[in-house]
Amino acid sequence: MESEAYKSDSPAGSGAWEVIDFLLRLLAIGATVVAAVVMARDKQTVETLIGPIYAKYHYSPANVFFVAANVIACVYCVFAINNTVANILTKRSPAFSKLLRGFFDLIMAALLSAGVGAALAIGDVARKGNSHALWNERCSLFERFCHHGAIAIAASFVATVVFILLTTFSLYSLYQRSR
């Protein structure tokens, strides 16, 4: 007889939830890798009359935080996907495991959301400038740099939504188990 901590939701339903979990985690890994790599490699040099002007992601602490948040979420997801694969192979889905994954998925969603917000704020100032602070827009000068930053932010936003979905699925699965 299985203990309560190791009961599956249902023989048929548990496997389907775990496969969805696995696919969403693969999507999260892909999105966070794309976001981190595109932003970390984002740089552009523009030649002017007074010399070259450089734009690099690490000139902004917000962009450095963005890359760090995506790397942390990606590493977590690699570890979590191993747990998901173990659950699929053993056809077991411990409630405590689901609870922990749901909790850390929520933390990753919050971390990625903060990273997206920080990078988006810097990107907005680069795109529009801020006349009140006398900051000029920079995206007309560094078009490729801004475009790559936008791609990275979009990929990270996708990962944020995926982590929110993973949290929701974990909570729903635990709710189903409690009924």
Tab-separated table of C-alpha atoms in Angstrom:
chain	number	residue	atom	x	y	z
A	1	MET	CA	0.000	0.000	0.000
A	2	GLU	CA	1.333	3.410	-0.974
A	3	SER	CA	1.678	6.123	1.615
A	4	GLU	CA	-0.366	9.314	1.194
A	5	ALA	CA	2.759	11.263	0.200
A	6	TYR	CA	3.334	9.034	-2.820
A	7	LYS	CA	-0.183	8.574	-4.134
A	8	SER	CA	-0.726	9.621	-7.703
A	9	ASP	CA	-3.642	11.858	-8.668
A	10	SER	CA	-5.067	9.074	-10.770
A	11	PRO	CA	-3.409	6.390	-12.867
A	12	ALA	CA	-4.361	8.005	-16.158
A	13	GLY	CA	-4.348	11.682	-15.175
A	14	SER	CA	-1.041	11.794	-13.347
A	15	GLY	CA	1.014	10.809	-16.368
A	16	ALA	CA	-0.660	13.421	-18.539
A	17	TRP	CA	0.059	16.175	-15.986
A	18	GLU	CA	3.680	15.089	-15.736
A	19	VAL	CA	4.097	15.129	-19.534
A	20	ILE	CA	2.592	18.632	-19.688
A	21	ASP	CA	4.934	19.640	-16.857
A	22	PHE	CA	7.894	18.188	-18.783
A	23	LEU	CA	6.996	20.016	-22.009
A	24	LEU	CA	6.448	23.322	-20.222
A	25	ARG	CA	9.796	22.961	-18.471
A	26	LEU	CA	11.499	22.316	-21.806
A	27	LEU	CA	9.894	25.501	-23.115
A	28	ALA	CA	11.052	27.395	-20.014
A	29	ILE	CA	14.611	26.128	-20.436
A	30	GLY	CA	14.630	27.160	-24.087
A	31	ALA	CA	13.176	30.593	-23.402
A	32	THR	CA	15.534	31.373	-20.519
A	33	VAL	CA	18.577	30.187	-22.473
A	34	VAL	CA	17.581	32.353	-25.447
A	35	ALA	CA	16.943	35.359	-23.193
A	36	ALA	CA	20.225	35.017	-21.296
A	37	VAL	CA	22.407	34.320	-24.338
A	38	VAL	CA	20.884	37.011	-26.557
A	39	MET	CA	21.166	39.653	-23.834
A	40	ALA	CA	24.654	38.575	-22.693
A	41	ARG	CA	25.972	38.761	-26.251
A	42	ASP	CA	24.202	42.054	-26.960
A	43	LYS	CA	26.708	44.721	-27.946
A	44	GLN	CA	27.122	47.236	-30.702
A	45	THR	CA	29.778	49.767	-31.687
A	46	VAL	CA	28.959	52.924	-33.604
A	47	GLU	CA	31.695	55.026	-35.195
A	48	THR	CA	31.296	58.777	-34.757
A	49	LEU	CA	33.447	61.809	-35.523
A	50	ILE	CA	34.847	61.830	-32.000
A	51	GLY	CA	35.468	58.082	-31.889
A	52	PRO	CA	33.627	54.827	-31.343
A	53	ILE	CA	30.655	54.638	-28.988
A	54	TYR	CA	29.902	51.294	-27.386
A	55	ALA	CA	26.675	49.770	-26.156
A	56	LYS	CA	27.050	46.609	-24.084
A	57	TYR	CA	24.524	44.826	-21.918
A	58	HIS	CA	26.721	44.967	-18.812
A	59	TYR	CA	26.765	48.775	-18.827
A	60	SER	CA	23.349	48.574	-17.157
A	61	PRO	CA	22.932	46.808	-13.795
A	62	ALA	CA	19.314	46.095	-14.771
A	63	ASN	CA	20.473	44.095	-17.788
A	64	VAL	CA	23.025	42.210	-15.667
A	65	PHE	CA	20.228	41.347	-13.216
A	66	PHE	CA	18.078	40.257	-16.171
A	67	VAL	CA	20.761	37.832	-17.370
A	68	ALA	CA	21.359	36.517	-13.838
A	69	ALA	CA	17.623	35.962	-13.283
A	70	ASN	CA	17.330	33.988	-16.514
A	71	VAL	CA	20.401	31.876	-15.738
A	72	ILE	CA	19.080	31.083	-12.237
A	73	ALA	CA	15.659	30.129	-13.626
A	74	CYS	CA	17.253	27.964	-16.315
A	75	VAL	CA	19.484	26.100	-13.846
A	76	TYR	CA	16.534	25.534	-11.506
A	77	CYS	CA	14.444	24.238	-14.396
A	78	VAL	CA	17.152	21.757	-15.415
A	79	PHE	CA	17.070	20.305	-11.883
A	80	ALA	CA	13.263	20.347	-11.764
A	81	ILE	CA	12.946	18.582	-15.109
A	82	ASN	CA	14.973	15.690	-13.681
A	83	ASN	CA	12.366	15.358	-10.944
A	84	THR	CA	9.602	15.408	-13.557
A	85	VAL	CA	11.316	12.704	-15.613
A	86	ALA	CA	11.723	10.560	-12.487
A	87	ASN	CA	8.004	10.964	-11.769
A	88	ILE	CA	7.126	9.935	-15.330
A	89	LEU	CA	9.411	6.885	-15.288
A	90	THR	CA	8.338	5.651	-11.844
A	91	LYS	CA	4.679	6.574	-12.412
A	92	ARG	CA	4.712	8.248	-8.999
A	93	SER	CA	4.019	11.834	-8.201
A	94	PRO	CA	4.708	12.674	-4.547
A	95	ALA	CA	2.603	15.492	-3.147
A	96	PHE	CA	5.583	17.034	-1.364
A	97	SER	CA	7.520	17.079	-4.642
A	98	LYS	CA	4.644	18.874	-6.374
A	99	LEU	CA	4.390	21.336	-3.503
A	100	LEU	CA	8.110	22.146	-3.630
A	101	ARG	CA	8.133	22.475	-7.406
A	102	GLY	CA	5.087	24.740	-7.269
A	103	PHE	CA	6.721	26.896	-4.600
A	104	PHE	CA	9.996	27.252	-6.508
A	105	ASP	CA	8.158	27.764	-9.808
A	106	LEU	CA	6.399	30.704	-8.168
A	107	ILE	CA	9.735	32.095	-6.968
A	108	MET	CA	11.185	31.734	-10.483
A	109	ALA	CA	8.151	33.501	-11.971
A	110	ALA	CA	8.674	36.381	-9.535
A	111	LEU	CA	12.420	36.504	-10.225
A	112	LEU	CA	11.910	36.506	-13.991
A	113	SER	CA	9.158	39.090	-13.687
A	114	ALA	CA	11.534	41.374	-11.781
A	115	GLY	CA	14.239	40.833	-14.405
A	116	VAL	CA	11.844	41.543	-17.258
A	117	GLY	CA	10.584	44.674	-15.518
A	118	ALA	CA	14.094	45.975	-14.901
A	119	ALA	CA	15.284	45.328	-18.457
A	120	LEU	CA	12.046	46.683	-19.901
A	121	ALA	CA	12.415	49.920	-17.938
A	122	ILE	CA	15.952	50.427	-19.252
A	123	GLY	CA	14.820	49.497	-22.755
A	124	ASP	CA	11.964	51.992	-22.589
A	125	VAL	CA	14.331	54.796	-21.602
A	126	ALA	CA	16.711	53.756	-24.394
A	127	ARG	CA	13.854	53.740	-26.899
A	128	LYS	CA	12.023	56.912	-25.844
A	129	GLY	CA	14.466	58.786	-23.639
A	130	ASN	CA	13.295	60.868	-20.695
A	131	SER	CA	12.923	64.576	-21.361
A	132	HIS	CA	12.427	65.376	-17.663
A	133	ALA	CA	15.807	63.868	-16.754
A	134	LEU	CA	17.402	65.135	-19.994
A	135	TRP	CA	18.153	61.590	-21.156
A	136	ASN	CA	18.169	61.214	-24.923
A	137	GLU	CA	16.854	58.120	-26.640
A	138	ARG	CA	19.552	55.736	-27.864
A	139	CYS	CA	17.775	53.184	-30.030
A	140	SER	CA	18.028	55.287	-33.187
A	141	LEU	CA	21.802	55.130	-32.775
A	142	PHE	CA	21.999	51.519	-31.522
A	143	GLU	CA	19.169	49.845	-33.454
A	144	ARG	CA	20.581	46.326	-33.450
A	145	PHE	CA	21.431	46.524	-29.736
A	146	CYS	CA	17.871	47.582	-28.888
A	147	HIS	CA	16.353	44.957	-31.189
A	148	HIS	CA	18.355	42.154	-29.555
A	149	GLY	CA	17.384	43.450	-26.120
A	150	ALA	CA	13.718	43.364	-27.131
A	151	ILE	CA	14.060	39.753	-28.328
A	152	ALA	CA	15.668	38.757	-25.021
A	153	ILE	CA	12.921	40.490	-23.029
A	154	ALA	CA	10.208	38.771	-25.092
A	155	ALA	CA	11.811	35.343	-24.562
A	156	SER	CA	12.066	35.958	-20.826
A	157	PHE	CA	8.443	37.071	-20.725
A	158	VAL	CA	7.460	33.756	-22.333
A	159	ALA	CA	9.449	31.940	-19.631
A	160	THR	CA	7.683	34.001	-16.950
A	161	VAL	CA	4.276	32.968	-18.294
A	162	VAL	CA	5.417	29.334	-18.440
A	163	PHE	CA	6.473	29.434	-14.781
A	164	ILE	CA	3.108	30.946	-13.854
A	165	LEU	CA	1.408	28.086	-15.729
A	166	LEU	CA	3.615	25.538	-13.965
A	167	THR	CA	2.672	27.038	-10.610
A	168	THR	CA	-1.006	26.933	-11.540
A	169	PHE	CA	-0.781	23.304	-12.671
A	170	SER	CA	1.012	22.302	-9.465
A	171	LEU	CA	-1.637	23.971	-7.337
A	172	TYR	CA	-4.456	22.434	-9.366
A	173	SER	CA	-2.874	19.001	-9.137
A	174	LEU	CA	-2.552	19.329	-5.356
A	175	TYR	CA	-6.160	20.520	-5.176
A	176	GLN	CA	-7.329	17.494	-7.183
A	177	ARG	CA	-5.364	15.210	-4.882
A	178	SER	CA	-6.968	16.703	-1.761
A	179	ARG	CA	-10.530	16.052	-2.975
